[in-house]
């Protein structure tokens, strides 16, 4: 029973960590894709969901890609980079391959193009537009993040498991508290029993001591009586001896 309970606790802990990681990934990717000049990163790495097939087959819509902050001066033609740009008249992040690097007086500009696109991107980018360099992908994992972005997915995968875990923790806390109270009650009963045993032993010892004292007093009286009798007999013997001596004279 204990082994089963321990196994269930371990399983719940694993599921909780999985939910927490998913929630963290969802929050992180949501924060990372906000329209801002700064993109969130952890130790220089940022996960991003792919929403189009412009880079297929390198990565596809629904994949999760990992980019890493880099020094634009180290970039070369053929590298895949994530950058700020304008798509459909809105500021957005895009991830394409560098098709050409132009250097004018030490100021570099980049022509980018999707592997699956026939033509290069309309807008050229500069060093300040580049967020990071593509380093890895998790196939289809972007779909998980997209599912979590919806209210249903977030409720089913994040909120409900956390709520269940919270209820379980409250139940576990209550059961632990009850078990602790039972253990304290048993310990208290055992201590009281031990105390009663000690009191009984003390009372028994007291009775035995009183009995021994009474017996000692009785023995003392008997010894005093025997001593008095011996003294009387000695005195009588002395008187008889004196009488005999007077007759001889």
PDB file of N, CA and C in Angstrom, residues 23-62:
ATOM      1  N   UNK A  23       3.617  25.300 -19.122  1.00  0.00           N
ATOM      2  CA  UNK A  23       3.146  26.653 -18.808  1.00  0.00           C
ATOM      3  C   UNK A  23       4.277  27.663 -18.967  1.00  0.00           C
ATOM      4  N   UNK A  24       5.486  27.285 -18.489  1.00  0.00           N
ATOM      5  CA  UNK A  24       6.633  28.183 -18.624  1.00  0.00           C
ATOM      6  C   UNK A  24       6.980  28.406 -20.097  1.00  0.00           C
ATOM      7  N   UNK A  25       6.936  27.307 -20.871  1.00  0.00           N
ATOM      8  CA  UNK A  25       7.238  27.428 -22.298  1.00  0.00           C
ATOM      9  C   UNK A  25       6.207  28.310 -22.994  1.00  0.00           C
ATOM     10  N   UNK A  26       4.947  28.102 -22.654  1.00  0.00           N
ATOM     11  CA  UNK A  26       3.883  28.920 -23.247  1.00  0.00           C
ATOM     12  C   UNK A  26       4.070  30.388 -22.897  1.00  0.00           C
ATOM     13  N   UNK A  27       4.306  30.663 -21.595  1.00  0.00           N
ATOM     14  CA  UNK A  27       4.485  32.051 -21.170  1.00  0.00           C
ATOM     15  C   UNK A  27       5.713  32.670 -21.824  1.00  0.00           C
ATOM     16  N   UNK A  28       6.773  31.871 -21.919  1.00  0.00           N
ATOM     17  CA  UNK A  28       8.019  32.395 -22.477  1.00  0.00           C
ATOM     18  C   UNK A  28       7.884  32.697 -23.966  1.00  0.00           C
ATOM     19  N   UNK A  29       7.282  31.765 -24.715  1.00  0.00           N
ATOM     20  CA  UNK A  29       7.123  32.002 -26.152  1.00  0.00           C
ATOM     21  C   UNK A  29       6.141  33.131 -26.424  1.00  0.00           C
ATOM     22  N   UNK A  30       5.111  33.232 -25.575  1.00  0.00           N
ATOM     23  CA  UNK A  30       4.163  34.343 -25.735  1.00  0.00           C
ATOM     24  C   UNK A  30       4.857  35.674 -25.510  1.00  0.00           C
ATOM     25  N   UNK A  31       5.686  35.719 -24.453  1.00  0.00           N
ATOM     26  CA  UNK A  31       6.425  36.941 -24.169  1.00  0.00           C
ATOM     27  C   UNK A  31       7.439  37.229 -25.267  1.00  0.00           C
ATOM     28  N   UNK A  32       8.076  36.172 -25.772  1.00  0.00           N
ATOM     29  CA  UNK A  32       9.136  36.353 -26.764  1.00  0.00           C
ATOM     30  C   UNK A  32       8.601  36.887 -28.081  1.00  0.00           C
ATOM     31  N   UNK A  33       7.368  36.568 -28.412  1.00  0.00           N
ATOM     32  CA  UNK A  33       6.829  36.957 -29.720  1.00  0.00           C
ATOM     33  C   UNK A  33       6.047  38.258 -29.684  1.00  0.00           C
ATOM     34  N   UNK A  34       6.070  38.950 -28.544  1.00  0.00           N
ATOM     35  CA  UNK A  34       5.387  40.237 -28.486  1.00  0.00           C
ATOM     36  C   UNK A  34       6.101  41.238 -29.399  1.00  0.00           C
ATOM     37  N   UNK A  35       5.344  42.133 -29.954  1.00  0.00           N
ATOM     38  CA  UNK A  35       5.912  43.146 -30.835  1.00  0.00           C
ATOM     39  C   UNK A  35       6.679  44.165 -29.996  1.00  0.00           C
ATOM     40  N   UNK A  36       7.951  43.947 -29.868  1.00  0.00           N
ATOM     41  CA  UNK A  36       8.795  44.802 -29.056  1.00  0.00           C
ATOM     42  C   UNK A  36      10.191  44.810 -29.637  1.00  0.00           C
ATOM     43  N   UNK A  37      10.933  45.850 -29.308  1.00  0.00           N
ATOM     44  CA  UNK A  37      12.311  45.899 -29.763  1.00  0.00           C
ATOM     45  C   UNK A  37      13.177  44.887 -29.025  1.00  0.00           C
ATOM     46  N   UNK A  38      12.698  44.444 -27.878  1.00  0.00           N
ATOM     47  CA  UNK A  38      13.429  43.456 -27.094  1.00  0.00           C
ATOM     48  C   UNK A  38      12.670  42.136 -27.111  1.00  0.00           C
ATOM     49  N   UNK A  39      13.420  41.050 -27.269  1.00  0.00           N
ATOM     50  CA  UNK A  39      12.813  39.712 -27.271  1.00  0.00           C
ATOM     51  C   UNK A  39      13.324  38.957 -26.062  1.00  0.00           C
ATOM     52  N   UNK A  40      12.406  38.354 -25.327  1.00  0.00           N
ATOM     53  CA  UNK A  40      12.799  37.636 -24.120  1.00  0.00           C
ATOM     54  C   UNK A  40      13.695  36.453 -24.465  1.00  0.00           C
ATOM     55  N   UNK A  41      14.633  36.165 -23.568  1.00  0.00           N
ATOM     56  CA  UNK A  41      15.525  35.024 -23.781  1.00  0.00           C
ATOM     57  C   UNK A  41      15.943  34.457 -22.434  1.00  0.00           C
ATOM     58  N   UNK A  42      16.359  33.211 -22.447  1.00  0.00           N
ATOM     59  CA  UNK A  42      16.854  32.542 -21.252  1.00  0.00           C
ATOM     60  C   UNK A  42      18.247  32.028 -21.569  1.00  0.00           C
ATOM     61  N   UNK A  43      19.250  32.618 -20.898  1.00  0.00           N
ATOM     62  CA  UNK A  43      20.651  32.295 -21.170  1.00  0.00           C
ATOM     63  C   UNK A  43      20.984  32.525 -22.645  1.00  0.00           C
ATOM     64  N   UNK A  44      20.297  33.488 -23.248  1.00  0.00           N
ATOM     65  CA  UNK A  44      20.565  33.819 -24.641  1.00  0.00           C
ATOM     66  C   UNK A  44      19.739  33.048 -25.647  1.00  0.00           C
ATOM     67  N   UNK A  45      18.924  32.094 -25.174  1.00  0.00           N
ATOM     68  CA  UNK A  45      18.119  31.264 -26.076  1.00  0.00           C
ATOM     69  C   UNK A  45      16.654  31.675 -26.010  1.00  0.00           C
ATOM     70  N   UNK A  46      15.979  31.626 -27.159  1.00  0.00           N
ATOM     71  CA  UNK A  46      14.563  31.978 -27.236  1.00  0.00           C
ATOM     72  C   UNK A  46      13.824  30.955 -28.093  1.00  0.00           C
ATOM     73  N   UNK A  47      12.726  30.364 -27.587  1.00  0.00           N
ATOM     74  CA  UNK A  47      11.894  29.467 -28.409  1.00  0.00           C
ATOM     75  C   UNK A  47      10.829  30.266 -29.153  1.00  0.00           C
ATOM     76  N   UNK A  48      10.583  29.915 -30.384  1.00  0.00           N
ATOM     77  CA  UNK A  48       9.582  30.595 -31.199  1.00  0.00           C
ATOM     78  C   UNK A  48       8.764  29.569 -31.981  1.00  0.00           C
ATOM     79  N   UNK A  49       7.481  29.816 -32.101  1.00  0.00           N
ATOM     80  CA  UNK A  49       6.606  28.940 -32.883  1.00  0.00           C
ATOM     81  C   UNK A  49       6.637  29.373 -34.344  1.00  0.00           C
ATOM     82  N   UNK A  50       6.696  28.401 -35.244  1.00  0.00           N
ATOM     83  CA  UNK A  50       6.702  28.674 -36.684  1.00  0.00           C
ATOM     84  C   UNK A  50       5.259  28.677 -37.181  1.00  0.00           C
ATOM     85  N   UNK A  51       4.881  29.730 -37.888  1.00  0.00           N
ATOM     86  CA  UNK A  51       3.487  29.860 -38.319  1.00  0.00           C
ATOM     87  C   UNK A  51       3.324  29.739 -39.827  1.00  0.00           C
ATOM     88  N   UNK A  52       4.419  29.572 -40.571  1.00  0.00           N
ATOM     89  CA  UNK A  52       4.292  29.411 -42.026  1.00  0.00           C
ATOM     90  C   UNK A  52       5.324  28.402 -42.526  1.00  0.00           C
ATOM     91  N   UNK A  53       5.149  28.000 -43.787  1.00  0.00           N
ATOM     92  CA  UNK A  53       6.076  27.035 -44.401  1.00  0.00           C
ATOM     93  C   UNK A  53       7.107  27.726 -45.282  1.00  0.00           C
ATOM     94  N   UNK A  54       7.375  28.991 -45.012  1.00  0.00           N
ATOM     95  CA  UNK A  54       8.300  29.730 -45.881  1.00  0.00           C
ATOM     96  C   UNK A  54       9.721  29.174 -45.819  1.00  0.00           C
ATOM     97  N   UNK A  55      10.065  28.431 -44.734  1.00  0.00           N
ATOM     98  CA  UNK A  55      11.407  27.864 -44.611  1.00  0.00           C
ATOM     99  C   UNK A  55      11.420  26.356 -44.807  1.00  0.00           C
ATOM    100  N   UNK A  56      10.320  25.776 -45.278  1.00  0.00           N
ATOM    101  CA  UNK A  56      10.282  24.333 -45.520  1.00  0.00           C
ATOM    102  C   UNK A  56      11.301  23.990 -46.618  1.00  0.00           C
ATOM    103  N   UNK A  57      11.968  22.862 -46.491  1.00  0.00           N
ATOM    104  CA  UNK A  57      11.773  21.792 -45.490  1.00  0.00           C
ATOM    105  C   UNK A  57      12.679  21.926 -44.265  1.00  0.00           C
ATOM    106  N   UNK A  58      13.437  23.056 -44.163  1.00  0.00           N
ATOM    107  CA  UNK A  58      14.325  23.229 -43.007  1.00  0.00           C
ATOM    108  C   UNK A  58      13.523  23.160 -41.721  1.00  0.00           C
ATOM    109  N   UNK A  59      12.440  23.892 -41.659  1.00  0.00           N
ATOM    110  CA  UNK A  59      11.439  23.727 -40.594  1.00  0.00           C
ATOM    111  C   UNK A  59      10.106  24.161 -41.162  1.00  0.00           C
ATOM    112  N   UNK A  60       9.036  23.640 -40.570  1.00  0.00           N
ATOM    113  CA  UNK A  60       7.685  23.801 -41.111  1.00  0.00           C
ATOM    114  C   UNK A  60       6.769  24.490 -40.102  1.00  0.00           C
ATOM    115  N   UNK A  61       5.635  24.913 -40.595  1.00  0.00           N
ATOM    116  CA  UNK A  61       4.618  25.482 -39.716  1.00  0.00           C
ATOM    117  C   UNK A  61       4.240  24.439 -38.662  1.00  0.00           C
ATOM    118  N   UNK A  62       4.177  24.880 -37.416  1.00  0.00           N
ATOM    119  CA  UNK A  62       3.880  23.964 -36.317  1.00  0.00           C
ATOM    120  C   UNK A  62       5.116  23.503 -35.584  1.00  0.00           C
TER     121      UNK A  62
END
